[in-house]
Steps between C-alpha positions, in 0.01 A plus 500: 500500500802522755498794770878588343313506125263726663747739633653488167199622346431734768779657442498559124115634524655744777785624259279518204222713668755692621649607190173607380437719820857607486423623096150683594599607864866624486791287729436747804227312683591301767452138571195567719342680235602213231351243736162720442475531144636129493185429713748282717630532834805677645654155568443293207689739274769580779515150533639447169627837440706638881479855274448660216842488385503106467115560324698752218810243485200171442343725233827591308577135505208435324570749217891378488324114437283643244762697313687218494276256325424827234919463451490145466177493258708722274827283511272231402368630183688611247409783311604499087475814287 
């Protein structure tokens, strides 16, 4: 596996985790504290994420992607009464 694949994946197991943390802990703790319940360090998720802003903006992404494939799943298929 490449070091950029790596990163990659880093990154998507950082914004996934977060999401969940985000759902059971509120949007109000602060990257330090994220790091924590991440049980990562301070750098590797500023590293990817310079604050928490960019984190929320990664994690809407994901749910734009998503959406889209439900919209295009339902173009797809054609529904007959």
């Amino acid at each position: 596996m490449s070091v950029y694949q790596k990163g990659i994946e880093s990154r998507e197991e950082i914004i996934d985790y977060s999401r969940q943390i985000f759902n059971e802990h509120g949007i109000q703790i602060t990257l330090a504290k994220l790091a924590d319940l991440l049980d990562t360090t301070l750098g590797r998720l500023t590293y990817h994420f310079k604050n928490r802003d960019q984190l929320f903006i990664a994690i809407a992404q994901g749910y734009e992607v998503k959406l889209a494939e439900l919209r295009n799943n339902r173009k797809n298929s054609q529904i007959s009464l």
